[in-house]
XYZ file of C-alpha atoms in Angstrom:
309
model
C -77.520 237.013 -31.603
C -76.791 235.815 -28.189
C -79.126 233.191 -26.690
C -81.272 234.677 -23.979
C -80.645 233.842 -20.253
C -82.873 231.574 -18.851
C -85.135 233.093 -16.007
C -84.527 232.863 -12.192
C -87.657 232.415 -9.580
C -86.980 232.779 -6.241
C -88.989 230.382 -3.883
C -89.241 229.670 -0.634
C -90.139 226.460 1.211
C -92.764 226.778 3.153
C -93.338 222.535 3.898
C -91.337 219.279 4.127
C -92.947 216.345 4.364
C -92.078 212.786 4.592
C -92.701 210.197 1.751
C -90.465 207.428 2.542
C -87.242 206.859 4.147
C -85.290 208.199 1.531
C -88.097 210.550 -0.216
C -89.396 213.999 0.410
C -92.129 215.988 -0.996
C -91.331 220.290 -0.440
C -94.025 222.385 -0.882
C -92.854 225.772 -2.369
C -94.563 229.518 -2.121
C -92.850 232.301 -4.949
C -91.603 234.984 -2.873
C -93.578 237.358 -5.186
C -95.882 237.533 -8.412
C -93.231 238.349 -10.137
C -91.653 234.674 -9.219
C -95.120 233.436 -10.340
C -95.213 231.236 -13.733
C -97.267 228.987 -15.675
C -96.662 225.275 -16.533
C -98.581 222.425 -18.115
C -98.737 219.060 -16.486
C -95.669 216.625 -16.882
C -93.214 219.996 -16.466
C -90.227 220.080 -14.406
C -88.118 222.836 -13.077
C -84.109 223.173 -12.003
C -83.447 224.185 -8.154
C -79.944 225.491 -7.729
C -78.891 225.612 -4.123
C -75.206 226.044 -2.538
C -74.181 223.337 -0.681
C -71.930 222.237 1.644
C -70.540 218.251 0.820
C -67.241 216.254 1.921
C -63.958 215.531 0.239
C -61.765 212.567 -0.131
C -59.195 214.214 2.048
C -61.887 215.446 5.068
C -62.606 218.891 4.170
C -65.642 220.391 2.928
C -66.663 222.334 -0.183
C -69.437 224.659 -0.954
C -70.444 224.702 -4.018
C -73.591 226.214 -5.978
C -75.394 222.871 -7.220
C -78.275 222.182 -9.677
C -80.659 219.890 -10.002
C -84.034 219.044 -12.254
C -87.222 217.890 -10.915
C -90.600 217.388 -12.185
C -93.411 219.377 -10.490
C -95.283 216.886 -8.551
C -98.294 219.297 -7.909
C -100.713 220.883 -10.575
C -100.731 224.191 -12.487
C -103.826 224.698 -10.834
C -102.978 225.679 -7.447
C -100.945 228.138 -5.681
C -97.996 226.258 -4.197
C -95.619 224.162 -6.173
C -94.532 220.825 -4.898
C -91.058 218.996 -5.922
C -90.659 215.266 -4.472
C -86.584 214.968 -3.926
C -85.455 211.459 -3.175
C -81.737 210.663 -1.899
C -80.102 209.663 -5.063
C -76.487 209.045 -3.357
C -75.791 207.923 0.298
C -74.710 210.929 3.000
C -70.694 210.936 2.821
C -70.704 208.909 -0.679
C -67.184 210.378 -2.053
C -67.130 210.207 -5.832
C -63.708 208.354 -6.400
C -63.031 209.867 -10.166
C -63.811 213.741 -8.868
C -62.863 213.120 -4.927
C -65.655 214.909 -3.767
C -69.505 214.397 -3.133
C -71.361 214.562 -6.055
C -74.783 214.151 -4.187
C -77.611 216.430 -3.754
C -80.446 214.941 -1.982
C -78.579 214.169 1.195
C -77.056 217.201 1.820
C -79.971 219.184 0.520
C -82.113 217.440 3.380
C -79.686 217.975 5.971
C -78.957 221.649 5.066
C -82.143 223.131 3.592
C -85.075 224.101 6.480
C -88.877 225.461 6.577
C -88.846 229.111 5.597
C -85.161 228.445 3.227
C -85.144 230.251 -0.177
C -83.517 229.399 -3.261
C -83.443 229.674 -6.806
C -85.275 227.906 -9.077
C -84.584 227.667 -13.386
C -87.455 227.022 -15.416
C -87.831 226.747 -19.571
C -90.544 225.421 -21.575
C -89.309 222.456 -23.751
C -90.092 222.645 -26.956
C -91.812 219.236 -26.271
C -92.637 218.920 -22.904
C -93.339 215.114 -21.387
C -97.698 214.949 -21.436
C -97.585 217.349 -23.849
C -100.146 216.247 -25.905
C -102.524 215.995 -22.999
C -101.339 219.201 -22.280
C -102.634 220.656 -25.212
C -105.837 218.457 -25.169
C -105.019 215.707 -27.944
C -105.049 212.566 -25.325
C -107.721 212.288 -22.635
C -107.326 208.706 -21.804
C -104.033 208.089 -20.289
C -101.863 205.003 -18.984
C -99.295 206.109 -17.137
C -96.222 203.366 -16.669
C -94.188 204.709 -13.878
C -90.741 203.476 -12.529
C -90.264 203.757 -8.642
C -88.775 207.154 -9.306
C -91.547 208.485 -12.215
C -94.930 208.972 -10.360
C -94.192 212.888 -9.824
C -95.849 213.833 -12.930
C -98.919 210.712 -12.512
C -99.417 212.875 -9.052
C -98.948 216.546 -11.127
C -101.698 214.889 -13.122
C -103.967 213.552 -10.698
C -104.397 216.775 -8.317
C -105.363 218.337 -12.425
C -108.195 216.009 -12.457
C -108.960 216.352 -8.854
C -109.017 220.013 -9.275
C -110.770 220.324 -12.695
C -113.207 217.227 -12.338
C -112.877 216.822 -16.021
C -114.534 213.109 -16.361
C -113.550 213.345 -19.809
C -110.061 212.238 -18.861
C -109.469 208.696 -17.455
C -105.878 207.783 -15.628
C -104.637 204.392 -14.924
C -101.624 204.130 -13.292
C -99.083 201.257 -13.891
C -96.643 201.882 -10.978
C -93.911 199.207 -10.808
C -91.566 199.500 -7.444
C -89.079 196.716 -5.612
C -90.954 195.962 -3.142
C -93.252 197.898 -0.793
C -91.590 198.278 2.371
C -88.358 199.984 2.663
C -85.427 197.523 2.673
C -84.051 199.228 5.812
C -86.824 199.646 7.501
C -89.281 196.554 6.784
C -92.151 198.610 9.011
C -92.029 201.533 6.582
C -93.640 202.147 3.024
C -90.883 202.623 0.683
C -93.025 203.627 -2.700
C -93.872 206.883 -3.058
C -97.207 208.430 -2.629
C -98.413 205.034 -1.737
C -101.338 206.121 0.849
C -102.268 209.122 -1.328
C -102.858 207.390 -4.542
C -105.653 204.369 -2.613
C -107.539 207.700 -1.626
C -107.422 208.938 -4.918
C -108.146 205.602 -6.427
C -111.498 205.350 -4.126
C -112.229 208.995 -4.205
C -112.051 209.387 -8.008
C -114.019 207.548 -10.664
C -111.990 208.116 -13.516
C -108.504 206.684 -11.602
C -107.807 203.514 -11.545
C -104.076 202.182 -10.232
C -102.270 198.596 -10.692
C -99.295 198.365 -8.299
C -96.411 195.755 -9.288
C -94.072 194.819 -7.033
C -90.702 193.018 -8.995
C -88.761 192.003 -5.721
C -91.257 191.249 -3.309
C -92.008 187.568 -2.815
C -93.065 187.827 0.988
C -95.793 190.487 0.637
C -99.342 189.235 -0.335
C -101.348 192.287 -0.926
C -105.006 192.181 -2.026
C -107.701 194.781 -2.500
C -111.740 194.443 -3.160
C -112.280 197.951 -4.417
C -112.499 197.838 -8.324
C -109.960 200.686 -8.893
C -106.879 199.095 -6.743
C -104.990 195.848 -8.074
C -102.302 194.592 -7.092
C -99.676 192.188 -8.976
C -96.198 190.671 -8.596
C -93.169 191.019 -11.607
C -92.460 192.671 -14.407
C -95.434 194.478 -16.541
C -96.415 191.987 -19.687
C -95.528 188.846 -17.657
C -97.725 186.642 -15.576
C -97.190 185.059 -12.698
C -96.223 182.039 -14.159
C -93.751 183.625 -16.578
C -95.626 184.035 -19.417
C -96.527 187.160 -21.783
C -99.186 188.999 -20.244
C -101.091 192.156 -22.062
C -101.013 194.430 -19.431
C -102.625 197.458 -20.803
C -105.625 195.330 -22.200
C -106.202 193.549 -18.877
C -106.000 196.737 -16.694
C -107.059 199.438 -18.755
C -108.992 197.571 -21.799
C -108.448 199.762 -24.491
C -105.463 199.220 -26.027
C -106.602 201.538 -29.289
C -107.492 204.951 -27.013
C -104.802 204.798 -24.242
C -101.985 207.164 -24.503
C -99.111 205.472 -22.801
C -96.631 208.124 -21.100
C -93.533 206.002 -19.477
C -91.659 207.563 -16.903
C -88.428 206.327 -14.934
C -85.116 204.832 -15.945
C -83.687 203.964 -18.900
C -83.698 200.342 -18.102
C -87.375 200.593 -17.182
C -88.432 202.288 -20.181
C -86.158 200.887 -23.160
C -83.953 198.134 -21.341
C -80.944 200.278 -21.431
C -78.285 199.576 -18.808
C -74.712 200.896 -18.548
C -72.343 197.686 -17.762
C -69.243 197.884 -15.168
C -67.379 197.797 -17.864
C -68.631 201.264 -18.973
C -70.270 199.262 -21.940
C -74.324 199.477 -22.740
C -76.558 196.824 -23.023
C -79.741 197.233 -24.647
C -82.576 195.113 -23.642
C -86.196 195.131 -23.399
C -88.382 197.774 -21.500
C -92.008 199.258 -21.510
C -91.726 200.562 -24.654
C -90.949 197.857 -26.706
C -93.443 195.501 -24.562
C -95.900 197.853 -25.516
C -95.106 198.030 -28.999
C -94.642 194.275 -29.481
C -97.201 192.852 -27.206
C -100.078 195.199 -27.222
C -99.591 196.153 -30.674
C -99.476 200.019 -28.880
C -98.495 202.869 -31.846
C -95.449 204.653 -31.674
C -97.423 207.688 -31.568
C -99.314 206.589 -28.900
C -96.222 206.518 -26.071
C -94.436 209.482 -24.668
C -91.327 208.673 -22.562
C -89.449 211.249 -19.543
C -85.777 209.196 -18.739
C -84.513 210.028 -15.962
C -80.856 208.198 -15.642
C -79.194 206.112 -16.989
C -79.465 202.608 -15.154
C -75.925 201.020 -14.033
C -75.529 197.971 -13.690
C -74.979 196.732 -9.619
């Protein structure tokens, strides 16, 4: 028996709007009921799009491209909202292919308001926040890389929408720094703005911003659901083992801990120039080993493999 195909939707964008320097959040209406479907939080869908990118020898190729992306707005409303951040630089040539490999970049630069394309989705057979999903885990802390907050922001327009008190979110979202590197006057985490609204608007959200390359930035806030620290999660600012979760959130027993971002973030795993791996310590084993947290308790979404710079 053959497998079956998995099912096109046809979308079209009907926003685009700014995030960061390098980030965009697209708002997307189905064309038609038919390109209607339903997803839990923590889902993510595949957008295939032809696109036209440089070769080593100055010509250009268009190509059909795919690419996955977790739905950054909830099952609850009508429009469905990707965030697509620039992954490669405009013009990057892949040396081993001799082509650009990118999407982001080109995808910007070629994609407009009122643009259609085609869109892949499949339920996994164990989606990321499944078990909120299905009900099991109300009380969630949410570690997020610099790239994993789509689903934390899937999740939080779900409670905004549902005003279920019986679920509590506190979001551990670790970035660089918080201005853009290029462009010191501009925000460079993602849904910064958005999530202190959310933070004062909802009781039941609490987020902790860490920022692990930013030693000129002194940030400080007085409202009880905003913090603010410097370094690595489960280290001080002197250097020394911290409990994160039980300082923040308080209940290390109760708190499902979904981690989100890249492999070195979550597990420590980095690919070497040398095309070797290095395993070293992430999220998950800090929880594990410092909080004590249950394997059970922790749900992970990778989404790269971290290289070495």
């Amino acid at each position: 028996m053959s497998k079956s195909q998995t099912p096109i939707f046809e979308w079209q964008i009907k926003d685009k709007i700014k995030e960061t320097p390098d980030s965009y959040t697209y708002v997307f209406s189905p064309l038609s009921a038919s390109d209607r479907f339903t997803f839990n939080v923590g889902e993510f869908v595949t957008i295939k799009a032809f696109l036209k990118r440089p070769t080593s020898s100055g010509g250009i190729v268009e190509a059909e491209v795919e690419r996955a992306y977790s739905i950054a707005s909830s099952p609850t409303r009508n429009d469905i909202e990707l965030t697509i951040k620039d992954e490669k630089p405009y013009g990057y040539i892949n040396p081993v292919i001799g082509k650009a490999d990118g999407f982001a970049a080109y995808f910007f630069e070629q994609f407009k308001i009122g643009d259609k394309v085609s869109v892949k989705y499949s339920r996994a057979k164990q989606p990321f926040l499944s078990k909120f999903a299905s009900g099991i885990e109300k009380d969630i802390a949410y570690w997020s890389g610099s790239n994993g907050a789509e689903c934390a922001r899937c999740l939080l327009q779900y409670m905004e929408d549902r005003r279920d008190l019986d679920i509590r979110l506190v979001l551990f979202y670790s970035n660089p720094r918080l201005y853009s590197l290029e462009n010191k006057s501009k925000v460079g985490v993602m849904y910064y703005n958005w999530l202190l609204e959310m933070a004062k608007k909802l009781d039941n959200f609490k987020v902790v911003f860490t920022f692990t390359r930013d030693d000129e930035t002194t940030l400080y806030s007085d409202h009880p659901r905003i913090s603010y620290r410097k370094g690595r999660f489960f280290k001080d600012e002197e250097g020394k083992t911290e409990r994160t979760l039980q300082k923040f959130h308080g209940n290390v027993e109760s708190a499902f801990n979904p981690i989100c971002g890249s492999s070195g973030f979550i597990n420590g795993i980095v690919k070497l120039k040398t095309g070797s791996i290095n395993r070293g310590r992430g999220v998950m084993q800090d929880l594990m080993e410092i909080e004590g947290v249950r394997p059970e308790k922790i749900d992970k979404e990778q989404f790269y493999l971290d290289v070495s710079k």
